[in-house]
Structures are given as C-alpha cells and as structure tokens.
PDB file of N, CA and C in Angstrom:
ATOM      1  N   MET S   7      76.569 152.468 112.898  1.00 34.00           N
ATOM      2  CA  MET S   7      75.246 152.413 113.666  1.00 34.00           C
ATOM      3  C   MET S   7      74.984 151.099 114.221  1.00 34.00           C
ATOM      4  N   ASP S   8      74.639 151.016 115.566  1.00 35.00           N
ATOM      5  CA  ASP S   8      74.292 149.764 116.153  1.00 35.00           C
ATOM      6  C   ASP S   8      73.040 149.111 115.717  1.00 35.00           C
ATOM      7  N   GLU S   9      73.010 147.841 115.553  1.00 39.00           N
ATOM      8  CA  GLU S   9      71.735 147.281 115.108  1.00 39.00           C
ATOM      9  C   GLU S   9      70.950 146.914 116.397  1.00 39.00           C
ATOM     10  N   GLU S  10      69.582 147.277 116.269  1.00 42.00           N
ATOM     11  CA  GLU S  10      68.688 147.113 117.430  1.00 42.00           C
ATOM     12  C   GLU S  10      68.163 145.627 117.375  1.00 42.00           C
ATOM     13  N   ALA S  11      67.913 145.080 118.520  1.00 44.00           N
ATOM     14  CA  ALA S  11      67.296 143.742 118.605  1.00 44.00           C
ATOM     15  C   ALA S  11      65.867 143.880 119.110  1.00 44.00           C
ATOM     16  N   GLY S  12      65.133 142.924 119.243  1.00 51.00           N
ATOM     17  CA  GLY S  12      63.839 142.881 119.801  1.00 51.00           C
ATOM     18  C   GLY S  12      62.663 143.332 118.926  1.00 51.00           C
ATOM     19  N   PRO S  13      61.784 144.098 119.313  1.00 51.00           N
ATOM     20  CA  PRO S  13      60.746 144.443 118.576  1.00 51.00           C
ATOM     21  C   PRO S  13      61.025 145.073 117.203  1.00 51.00           C
ATOM     22  N   VAL S  14      62.045 145.808 117.043  1.00 59.00           N
ATOM     23  CA  VAL S  14      62.417 146.479 115.880  1.00 59.00           C
ATOM     24  C   VAL S  14      62.896 145.526 114.864  1.00 59.00           C
ATOM     25  N   SER S  15      63.431 144.236 115.149  1.00 68.00           N
ATOM     26  CA  SER S  15      63.841 143.377 114.115  1.00 68.00           C
ATOM     27  C   SER S  15      62.888 142.230 114.078  1.00 68.00           C
ATOM     28  N   ASP S  16      62.012 141.914 114.903  1.00 83.00           N
ATOM     29  CA  ASP S  16      61.033 140.766 114.911  1.00 83.00           C
ATOM     30  C   ASP S  16      59.877 140.976 113.908  1.00 83.00           C
ATOM     31  N   GLU S  17      59.411 140.060 113.287  1.00 93.00           N
ATOM     32  CA  GLU S  17      58.191 140.267 112.582  1.00 93.00           C
ATOM     33  C   GLU S  17      57.118 140.334 113.620  1.00 93.00           C
ATOM     34  N   VAL S  18      56.169 141.290 113.412  1.00 96.00           N
ATOM     35  CA  VAL S  18      55.060 141.498 114.318  1.00 96.00           C
ATOM     36  C   VAL S  18      53.626 141.639 113.760  1.00 96.00           C
ATOM     37  N   ARG S  19      52.715 141.495 114.570  1.00 96.00           N
ATOM     38  CA  ARG S  19      51.332 141.676 114.189  1.00 96.00           C
ATOM     39  C   ARG S  19      50.800 142.802 115.169  1.00 96.00           C
ATOM     40  N   VAL S  20      49.747 143.390 114.879  1.00 98.00           N
ATOM     41  CA  VAL S  20      49.132 144.442 115.698  1.00 98.00           C
ATOM     42  C   VAL S  20      47.606 144.297 115.802  1.00 98.00           C
ATOM     43  N   TRP S  21      47.057 144.534 116.883  1.00 97.00           N
ATOM     44  CA  TRP S  21      45.665 144.653 117.176  1.00 97.00           C
ATOM     45  C   TRP S  21      45.370 145.759 118.105  1.00 97.00           C
ATOM     46  N   ILE S  22      44.000 146.195 118.074  1.00 98.00           N
ATOM     47  CA  ILE S  22      43.528 147.292 119.043  1.00 98.00           C
ATOM     48  C   ILE S  22      42.416 146.682 119.829  1.00 98.00           C
ATOM     49  N   ASP S  23      42.431 147.116 121.127  1.00 97.00           N
ATOM     50  CA  ASP S  23      41.455 146.788 122.091  1.00 97.00           C
ATOM     51  C   ASP S  23      40.384 148.004 121.972  1.00 97.00           C
ATOM     52  N   GLN S  24      39.294 147.819 121.221  1.00 95.00           N
ATOM     53  CA  GLN S  24      38.395 148.951 121.014  1.00 95.00           C
ATOM     54  C   GLN S  24      37.727 149.350 122.251  1.00 95.00           C
ATOM     55  N   LYS S  25      37.731 148.507 123.276  1.00 96.00           N
ATOM     56  CA  LYS S  25      37.127 148.985 124.528  1.00 96.00           C
ATOM     57  C   LYS S  25      37.805 150.049 125.171  1.00 96.00           C
ATOM     58  N   LEU S  26      39.117 150.167 124.953  1.00 97.00           N
ATOM     59  CA  LEU S  26      40.018 151.214 125.490  1.00 97.00           C
ATOM     60  C   LEU S  26      40.280 152.343 124.542  1.00 97.00           C
ATOM     61  N   CYS S  27      40.001 152.301 123.268  1.00 96.00           N
ATOM     62  CA  CYS S  27      40.211 153.212 122.262  1.00 96.00           C
ATOM     63  C   CYS S  27      39.591 154.456 122.601  1.00 96.00           C
ATOM     64  N   THR S  28      40.303 155.645 122.671  1.00 95.00           N
ATOM     65  CA  THR S  28      39.777 156.979 122.968  1.00 95.00           C
ATOM     66  C   THR S  28      39.392 157.799 121.617  1.00 95.00           C
ATOM     67  N   GLY S  29      39.756 157.284 120.484  1.00 94.00           N
ATOM     68  CA  GLY S  29      39.438 157.954 119.242  1.00 94.00           C
ATOM     69  C   GLY S  29      40.333 159.192 118.968  1.00 94.00           C
ATOM     70  N   ASP S  30      41.463 159.297 119.606  1.00 94.00           N
ATOM     71  CA  ASP S  30      42.357 160.458 119.495  1.00 94.00           C
ATOM     72  C   ASP S  30      42.924 160.504 117.978  1.00 94.00           C
ATOM     73  N   GLY S  31      43.206 159.264 117.431  1.00 94.00           N
ATOM     74  CA  GLY S  31      43.722 159.307 116.010  1.00 94.00           C
ATOM     75  C   GLY S  31      45.214 159.340 115.935  1.00 94.00           C
ATOM     76  N   LEU S  32      45.967 159.342 116.930  1.00 95.00           N
ATOM     77  CA  LEU S  32      47.434 159.376 116.868  1.00 95.00           C
ATOM     78  C   LEU S  32      47.774 158.138 116.029  1.00 95.00           C
ATOM     79  N   CYS S  33      47.259 157.021 116.159  1.00 97.00           N
ATOM     80  CA  CYS S  33      47.628 155.849 115.368  1.00 97.00           C
ATOM     81  C   CYS S  33      47.481 156.000 113.908  1.00 97.00           C
ATOM     82  N   THR S  34      46.378 156.727 113.502  1.00 97.00           N
ATOM     83  CA  THR S  34      46.151 156.867 112.036  1.00 97.00           C
ATOM     84  C   THR S  34      47.238 157.953 111.484  1.00 97.00           C
ATOM     85  N   GLN S  35      47.793 158.824 112.392  1.00 97.00           N
ATOM     86  CA  GLN S  35      48.779 159.746 112.008  1.00 97.00           C
ATOM     87  C   GLN S  35      50.196 159.003 111.838  1.00 97.00           C
ATOM     88  N   TYR S  36      50.416 158.146 112.887  1.00 97.00           N
ATOM     89  CA  TYR S  36      51.767 157.373 112.710  1.00 97.00           C
ATOM     90  C   TYR S  36      51.804 156.451 111.690  1.00 97.00           C
ATOM     91  N   ALA S  37      50.701 155.703 111.497  1.00 97.00           N
ATOM     92  CA  ALA S  37      50.738 154.637 110.406  1.00 97.00           C
ATOM     93  C   ALA S  37      49.351 154.506 109.725  1.00 97.00           C
ATOM     94  N   PRO S  38      49.049 155.449 108.790  1.00 96.00           N
ATOM     95  CA  PRO S  38      47.701 155.372 108.132  1.00 96.00           C
ATOM     96  C   PRO S  38      47.534 154.224 107.302  1.00 96.00           C
ATOM     97  N   ASP S  39      48.689 153.445 107.014  1.00 96.00           N
ATOM     98  CA  ASP S  39      48.450 152.166 106.149  1.00 96.00           C
ATOM     99  C   ASP S  39      48.145 151.039 106.975  1.00 96.00           C
ATOM    100  N   VAL S  40      48.122 151.086 108.296  1.00 97.00           N
ATOM    101  CA  VAL S  40      47.801 150.166 109.295  1.00 97.00           C
ATOM    102  C   VAL S  40      46.527 150.416 110.054  1.00 97.00           C
ATOM    103  N   PHE S  41      46.329 151.641 110.385  1.00 97.00           N
ATOM    104  CA  PHE S  41      45.210 152.006 111.294  1.00 97.00           C
ATOM    105  C   PHE S  41      44.210 152.897 110.538  1.00 97.00           C
ATOM    106  N   GLU S  42      43.008 152.719 110.917  1.00 96.00           N
ATOM    107  CA  GLU S  42      41.894 153.547 110.220  1.00 96.00           C
ATOM    108  C   GLU S  42      40.648 153.500 111.209  1.00 96.00           C
ATOM    109  N   PHE S  43      39.954 154.575 111.167  1.00 96.00           N
ATOM    110  CA  PHE S  43      38.734 154.731 111.994  1.00 96.00           C
ATOM    111  C   PHE S  43      37.585 154.027 111.294  1.00 96.00           C
ATOM    112  N   GLY S  44      36.784 153.260 112.167  1.00 95.00           N
ATOM    113  CA  GLY S  44      35.581 152.680 111.655  1.00 95.00           C
ATOM    114  C   GLY S  44      34.459 153.698 111.810  1.00 95.00           C
ATOM    115  N   ASP S  45      33.263 153.207 111.464  1.00 95.00           N
ATOM    116  CA  ASP S  45      32.019 154.102 111.545  1.00 95.00           C
ATOM    117  C   ASP S  45      31.807 154.461 112.916  1.00 95.00           C
ATOM    118  N   ASP S  46      32.259 153.673 113.859  1.00 95.00           N
ATOM    119  CA  ASP S  46      31.902 153.941 115.232  1.00 95.00           C
ATOM    120  C   ASP S  46      32.866 154.956 115.910  1.00 95.00           C
ATOM    121  N   GLY S  47      33.907 155.528 115.052  1.00 95.00           N
ATOM    122  CA  GLY S  47      34.703 156.450 115.582  1.00 95.00           C
ATOM    123  C   GLY S  47      35.862 155.831 116.366  1.00 95.00           C
ATOM    124  N   LEU S  48      36.082 154.621 116.307  1.00 96.00           N
ATOM    125  CA  LEU S  48      37.061 153.952 117.047  1.00 96.00           C
ATOM    126  C   LEU S  48      38.128 153.368 115.952  1.00 96.00           C
ATOM    127  N   ALA S  49      39.307 153.214 116.356  1.00 97.00           N
ATOM    128  CA  ALA S  49      40.440 152.841 115.492  1.00 97.00           C
ATOM    129  C   ALA S  49      40.426 151.363 115.364  1.00 97.00           C
ATOM    130  N   TYR S  50      40.810 150.922 114.071  1.00 97.00           N
ATOM    131  CA  TYR S  50      40.952 149.473 113.801  1.00 97.00           C
ATOM    132  C   TYR S  50      42.201 149.226 113.019  1.00 97.00           C
ATOM    133  N   VAL S  51      42.617 147.968 112.854  1.00 98.00           N
ATOM    134  CA  VAL S  51      43.774 147.707 111.925  1.00 98.00           C
ATOM    135  C   VAL S  51      43.252 147.310 110.586  1.00 98.00           C
ATOM    136  N   LYS S  52      43.968 147.451 109.681  1.00 96.00           N
ATOM    137  CA  LYS S  52      43.720 147.108 108.221  1.00 96.00           C
ATOM    138  C   LYS S  52      44.614 145.907 107.813  1.00 96.00           C
ATOM    139  N   ASP S  53      44.012 145.142 107.003  1.00 91.00           N
ATOM    140  CA  ASP S  53      44.616 143.947 106.395  1.00 91.00           C
ATOM    141  C   ASP S  53      45.587 144.530 105.311  1.00 91.00           C
ATOM    142  N   ALA S  54      46.770 144.039 105.365  1.00 80.00           N
ATOM    143  CA  ALA S  54      47.962 144.626 104.641  1.00 80.00           C
ATOM    144  C   ALA S  54      47.666 144.490 103.173  1.00 80.00           C
ATOM    145  N   PRO S  55      47.291 143.335 102.590  1.00 79.00           N
ATOM    146  CA  PRO S  55      47.271 143.169 101.127  1.00 79.00           C
ATOM    147  C   PRO S  55      46.243 144.092 100.475  1.00 79.00           C
ATOM    148  N   ASP S  56      45.044 144.173 101.023  1.00 86.00           N
ATOM    149  CA  ASP S  56      43.945 144.937 100.365  1.00 86.00           C
ATOM    150  C   ASP S  56      43.470 146.089 101.086  1.00 86.00           C
ATOM    151  N   GLY S  57      43.972 146.349 102.252  1.00 88.00           N
ATOM    152  CA  GLY S  57      43.491 147.590 103.027  1.00 88.00           C
ATOM    153  C   GLY S  57      42.163 147.419 103.743  1.00 88.00           C
ATOM    154  N   GLU S  58      41.633 146.260 103.679  1.00 93.00           N
ATOM    155  CA  GLU S  58      40.318 145.999 104.356  1.00 93.00           C
ATOM    156  C   GLU S  58      40.352 146.271 105.874  1.00 93.00           C
ATOM    157  N   LEU S  59      39.401 147.055 106.325  1.00 95.00           N
ATOM    158  CA  LEU S  59      39.205 147.292 107.717  1.00 95.00           C
ATOM    159  C   LEU S  59      38.895 145.976 108.490  1.00 95.00           C
ATOM    160  N   LEU S  60      39.629 145.544 109.413  1.00 95.00           N
ATOM    161  CA  LEU S  60      39.264 144.416 110.277  1.00 95.00           C
ATOM    162  C   LEU S  60      38.507 144.701 111.505  1.00 95.00           C
ATOM    163  N   THR S  61      37.236 144.550 111.454  1.00 94.00           N
ATOM    164  CA  THR S  61      36.377 144.977 112.681  1.00 94.00           C
ATOM    165  C   THR S  61      36.101 143.974 113.738  1.00 94.00           C
ATOM    166  N   PRO S  62      36.324 142.691 113.419  1.00 93.00           N
ATOM    167  CA  PRO S  62      36.159 141.704 114.565  1.00 93.00           C
ATOM    168  C   PRO S  62      36.964 141.946 115.771  1.00 93.00           C
ATOM    169  N   GLU S  63      36.398 141.840 116.997  1.00 91.00           N
ATOM    170  CA  GLU S  63      37.156 141.985 118.140  1.00 91.00           C
ATOM    171  C   GLU S  63      38.433 141.145 118.191  1.00 91.00           C
ATOM    172  N   GLY S  64      39.436 141.824 118.576  1.00 92.00           N
ATOM    173  CA  GLY S  64      40.852 141.145 118.485  1.00 92.00           C
ATOM    174  C   GLY S  64      41.496 140.811 117.161  1.00 92.00           C
ATOM    175  N   ALA S  65      40.915 141.350 116.153  1.00 95.00           N
ATOM    176  CA  ALA S  65      41.445 141.003 114.743  1.00 95.00           C
ATOM    177  C   ALA S  65      42.773 141.531 114.807  1.00 95.00           C
ATOM    178  N   GLN S  66      43.759 140.753 114.269  1.00 96.00           N
ATOM    179  CA  GLN S  66      45.203 141.115 114.183  1.00 96.00           C
ATOM    180  C   GLN S  66      45.636 141.309 112.631  1.00 96.00           C
ATOM    181  N   ALA S  67      46.518 142.221 112.444  1.00 96.00           N
ATOM    182  CA  ALA S  67      47.044 142.474 111.100  1.00 96.00           C
ATOM    183  C   ALA S  67      48.601 142.313 111.166  1.00 96.00           C
ATOM    184  N   ASP S  68      49.141 141.723 110.174  1.00 95.00           N
ATOM    185  CA  ASP S  68      50.607 141.627 109.864  1.00 95.00           C
ATOM    186  C   ASP S  68      51.230 143.193 109.655  1.00 95.00           C
ATOM    187  N   VAL S  69      52.294 143.311 110.260  1.00 96.00           N
ATOM    188  CA  VAL S  69      52.939 144.677 110.047  1.00 96.00           C
ATOM    189  C   VAL S  69      54.215 144.515 109.174  1.00 96.00           C
ATOM    190  N   SER S  70      54.251 145.216 108.014  1.00 94.00           N
ATOM    191  CA  SER S  70      55.409 145.195 107.186  1.00 94.00           C
ATOM    192  C   SER S  70      56.576 145.650 107.979  1.00 94.00           C
ATOM    193  N   GLU S  71      57.861 145.338 107.434  1.00 93.00           N
ATOM    194  CA  GLU S  71      59.053 145.724 108.051  1.00 93.00           C
ATOM    195  C   GLU S  71      59.196 147.220 107.926  1.00 93.00           C
ATOM    196  N   ARG S  72      58.685 147.892 106.778  1.00 94.00           N
ATOM    197  CA  ARG S  72      58.873 149.359 106.611  1.00 94.00           C
ATOM    198  C   ARG S  72      57.964 150.151 107.666  1.00 94.00           C
ATOM    199  N   LEU S  73      56.888 149.479 108.159  1.00 95.00           N
ATOM    200  CA  LEU S  73      56.035 150.161 109.024  1.00 95.00           C
ATOM    201  C   LEU S  73      56.184 149.817 110.540  1.00 95.00           C
ATOM    202  N   ARG S  74      57.090 148.924 110.699  1.00 96.00           N
ATOM    203  CA  ARG S  74      57.085 148.236 112.100  1.00 96.00           C
ATOM    204  C   ARG S  74      57.479 149.450 113.122  1.00 96.00           C
ATOM    205  N   LEU S  75      58.359 150.344 112.894  1.00 96.00           N
ATOM    206  CA  LEU S  75      58.688 151.363 113.839  1.00 96.00           C
ATOM    207  C   LEU S  75      57.539 152.319 114.067  1.00 96.00           C
ATOM    208  N   ASP S  76      56.873 152.581 112.896  1.00 97.00           N
ATOM    209  CA  ASP S  76      55.699 153.494 113.052  1.00 97.00           C
ATOM    210  C   ASP S  76      54.591 152.909 113.995  1.00 97.00           C
ATOM    211  N   VAL S  77      54.358 151.697 113.791  1.00 97.00           N
ATOM    212  CA  VAL S  77      53.396 150.916 114.563  1.00 97.00           C
ATOM    213  C   VAL S  77      53.797 150.856 116.052  1.00 97.00           C
ATOM    214  N   ILE S  78      55.035 150.597 116.250  1.00 97.00           N
ATOM    215  CA  ILE S  78      55.530 150.512 117.680  1.00 97.00           C
ATOM    216  C   ILE S  78      55.455 151.992 118.316  1.00 97.00           C
ATOM    217  N   ASP S  79      55.741 152.993 117.501  1.00 97.00           N
ATOM    218  CA  ASP S  79      55.671 154.421 118.043  1.00 97.00           C
ATOM    219  C   ASP S  79      54.170 154.612 118.343  1.00 97.00           C
ATOM    220  N   ALA S  80      53.321 154.265 117.528  1.00 97.00           N
ATOM    221  CA  ALA S  80      51.837 154.474 117.724  1.00 97.00           C
ATOM    222  C   ALA S  80      51.298 153.818 118.982  1.00 97.00           C
ATOM    223  N   ALA S  81      51.816 152.590 119.272  1.00 97.00           N
ATOM    224  CA  ALA S  81      51.507 151.857 120.483  1.00 97.00           C
ATOM    225  C   ALA S  81      52.164 152.558 121.720  1.00 97.00           C
ATOM    226  N   ASP S  82      53.260 153.062 121.602  1.00 96.00           N
ATOM    227  CA  ASP S  82      53.915 153.723 122.787  1.00 96.00           C
ATOM    228  C   ASP S  82      53.181 155.104 123.062  1.00 96.00           C
ATOM    229  N   GLU S  83      52.726 155.749 122.005  1.00 96.00           N
ATOM    230  CA  GLU S  83      52.127 157.145 122.339  1.00 96.00           C
ATOM    231  C   GLU S  83      50.664 157.114 122.464  1.00 96.00           C
ATOM    232  N   CYS S  84      49.987 155.989 122.232  1.00 96.00           N
ATOM    233  CA  CYS S  84      48.522 155.899 122.316  1.00 96.00           C
ATOM    234  C   CYS S  84      47.976 156.386 123.585  1.00 96.00           C
ATOM    235  N   PRO S  85      47.101 157.449 123.628  1.00 96.00           N
ATOM    236  CA  PRO S  85      46.573 157.799 124.859  1.00 96.00           C
ATOM    237  C   PRO S  85      45.667 156.773 125.581  1.00 96.00           C
ATOM    238  N   GLY S  86      45.019 155.969 124.826  1.00 96.00           N
ATOM    239  CA  GLY S  86      44.033 155.007 125.327  1.00 96.00           C
ATOM    240  C   GLY S  86      44.800 153.703 125.692  1.00 96.00           C
ATOM    241  N   ASN S  87      46.183 153.590 125.472  1.00 97.00           N
ATOM    242  CA  ASN S  87      47.026 152.411 125.820  1.00 97.00           C
ATOM    243  C   ASN S  87      46.295 151.091 125.336  1.00 97.00           C
ATOM    244  N   CYS S  88      45.805 151.280 124.042  1.00 97.00           N
ATOM    245  CA  CYS S  88      44.999 150.113 123.572  1.00 97.00           C
ATOM    246  C   CYS S  88      45.587 149.305 122.377  1.00 97.00           C
ATOM    247  N   ILE S  89      46.756 149.761 121.889  1.00 98.00           N
ATOM    248  CA  ILE S  89      47.366 149.096 120.694  1.00 98.00           C
ATOM    249  C   ILE S  89      48.367 148.043 121.217  1.00 98.00           C
ATOM    250  N   HIS S  90      48.214 146.900 120.688  1.00 98.00           N
ATOM    251  CA  HIS S  90      49.013 145.735 121.193  1.00 98.00           C
ATOM    252  C   HIS S  90      49.819 145.256 119.943  1.00 98.00           C
ATOM    253  N   VAL S  91      51.101 145.314 120.114  1.00 97.00           N
ATOM    254  CA  VAL S  91      52.064 144.845 119.051  1.00 97.00           C
ATOM    255  C   VAL S  91      52.713 143.508 119.425  1.00 97.00           C
ATOM    256  N   VAL S  92      52.465 142.416 118.831  1.00 97.00           N
ATOM    257  CA  VAL S  92      52.979 141.161 119.296  1.00 97.00           C
ATOM    258  C   VAL S  92      53.864 140.479 118.243  1.00 97.00           C
ATOM    259  N   ARG S  93      54.807 139.816 118.777  1.00 95.00           N
ATOM    260  CA  ARG S  93      55.832 138.932 117.814  1.00 95.00           C
ATOM    261  C   ARG S  93      54.989 137.882 117.244  1.00 95.00           C
ATOM    262  N   ARG S  94      55.205 137.812 115.889  1.00 93.00           N
ATOM    263  CA  ARG S  94      54.558 136.630 115.146  1.00 93.00           C
ATOM    264  C   ARG S  94      55.019 135.321 115.639  1.00 93.00           C
ATOM    265  N   ALA S  95      56.201 135.207 115.916  1.00 92.00           N
ATOM    266  CA  ALA S  95      56.813 133.841 116.254  1.00 92.00           C
ATOM    267  C   ALA S  95      56.108 133.161 117.456  1.00 92.00           C
ATOM    268  N   ASP S  96      55.842 134.060 118.590  1.00 93.00           N
ATOM    269  CA  ASP S  96      55.386 133.445 119.771  1.00 93.00           C
ATOM    270  C   ASP S  96      54.248 134.247 120.484  1.00 93.00           C
ATOM    271  N   GLY S  97      53.795 135.202 119.859  1.00 93.00           N
ATOM    272  CA  GLY S  97      52.721 136.068 120.362  1.00 93.00           C
ATOM    273  C   GLY S  97      53.064 136.881 121.550  1.00 93.00           C
ATOM    274  N   ALA S  98      54.283 137.118 122.031  1.00 95.00           N
ATOM    275  CA  ALA S  98      54.737 137.868 122.964  1.00 95.00           C
ATOM    276  C   ALA S  98      54.584 139.358 122.737  1.00 95.00           C
ATOM    277  N   GLU S  99      53.941 140.166 123.591  1.00 96.00           N
ATOM    278  CA  GLU S  99      53.878 141.527 123.316  1.00 96.00           C
ATOM    279  C   GLU S  99      55.033 142.262 123.514  1.00 96.00           C
ATOM    280  N   VAL S 100      55.461 143.048 122.399  1.00 95.00           N
ATOM    281  CA  VAL S 100      56.625 143.861 122.334  1.00 95.00           C
ATOM    282  C   VAL S 100      56.465 145.350 122.442  1.00 95.00           C
ATOM    283  N   ALA S 101      55.161 145.755 122.289  1.00 96.00           N
ATOM    284  CA  ALA S 101      54.836 147.158 122.484  1.00 96.00           C
ATOM    285  C   ALA S 101      53.409 147.254 122.812  1.00 96.00           C
ATOM    286  N   GLY S 102      53.009 148.100 123.738  1.00 95.00           N
ATOM    287  CA  GLY S 102      51.673 148.289 124.239  1.00 95.00           C
ATOM    288  C   GLY S 102      51.530 147.972 125.627  1.00 95.00           C
ATOM    289  N   PRO S 103      50.224 147.880 126.110  1.00 94.00           N
ATOM    290  CA  PRO S 103      50.126 147.795 127.645  1.00 94.00           C
ATOM    291  C   PRO S 103      50.664 146.648 128.343  1.00 94.00           C
ATOM    292  N   ASP S 104      50.727 145.544 127.645  1.00 93.00           N
ATOM    293  CA  ASP S 104      51.241 144.372 128.259  1.00 93.00           C
ATOM    294  C   ASP S 104      52.771 143.918 127.845  1.00 93.00           C
ATOM    295  N   ALA S 105      53.457 144.983 127.386  1.00 92.00           N
ATOM    296  CA  ALA S 105      54.872 144.631 126.976  1.00 92.00           C
ATOM    297  C   ALA S 105      55.659 144.566 128.195  1.00 92.00           C
ATOM    298  N   GLY S 106      56.664 143.680 128.131  1.00 77.00           N
ATOM    299  CA  GLY S 106      57.491 143.650 129.363  1.00 77.00           C
ATOM    300  C   GLY S 106      58.539 144.458 129.330  1.00 77.00           C
TER     301      GLY S 106
END
C-alpha cells in the first residue's frame, strides 16, 4: 500500500466558521468525538482532552491521528463548506473552503 503524504500525515487542527454552518450535522456523523451541536443549532469543535465544546469564534481543536481522515472527510462533504482543517506546523489549510 502506498503511503499518502499531505493532510493525511500532517498534524492538524480544525475549526468551523459558524456564519456558514447550515446545521446539517454531517460533521457530527463523521467525527462525533470532534464535532458537536451547540444550543444555537450550529456545529462547533470539541477540545480533545475533556470534550469541552469550544464556542468562541474561530476556536480551533487539535485532531488526533486516528480521527484525521474522518475530520478531512467531514470538511470535504460539509454542505455549508464551513469546516477548516489546517496544518499545525504552519496553519496552511489542507481541507475545507480555502484548501489549495
């Protein structure tokens, strides 16, 4: 099996632009350990160690290696195109609306 490079192997963080969130919930299906709905019906990221919902605008959460592909899939499939997956090393977006 070929080893993939790029977003699959890089350490990443994720954040959601709530202004664009449509509340469809695909992200919570792909990665329920990372995404959760807030009281406002919009999706937010959760802090990895304790599962605390991070509600400040632009709040980022680290993504564990085991969940990386699920989070990237969630970003790729999000109907609101509001999930941003960025490389921890340099902040470059590897999945989401601004990915190159």
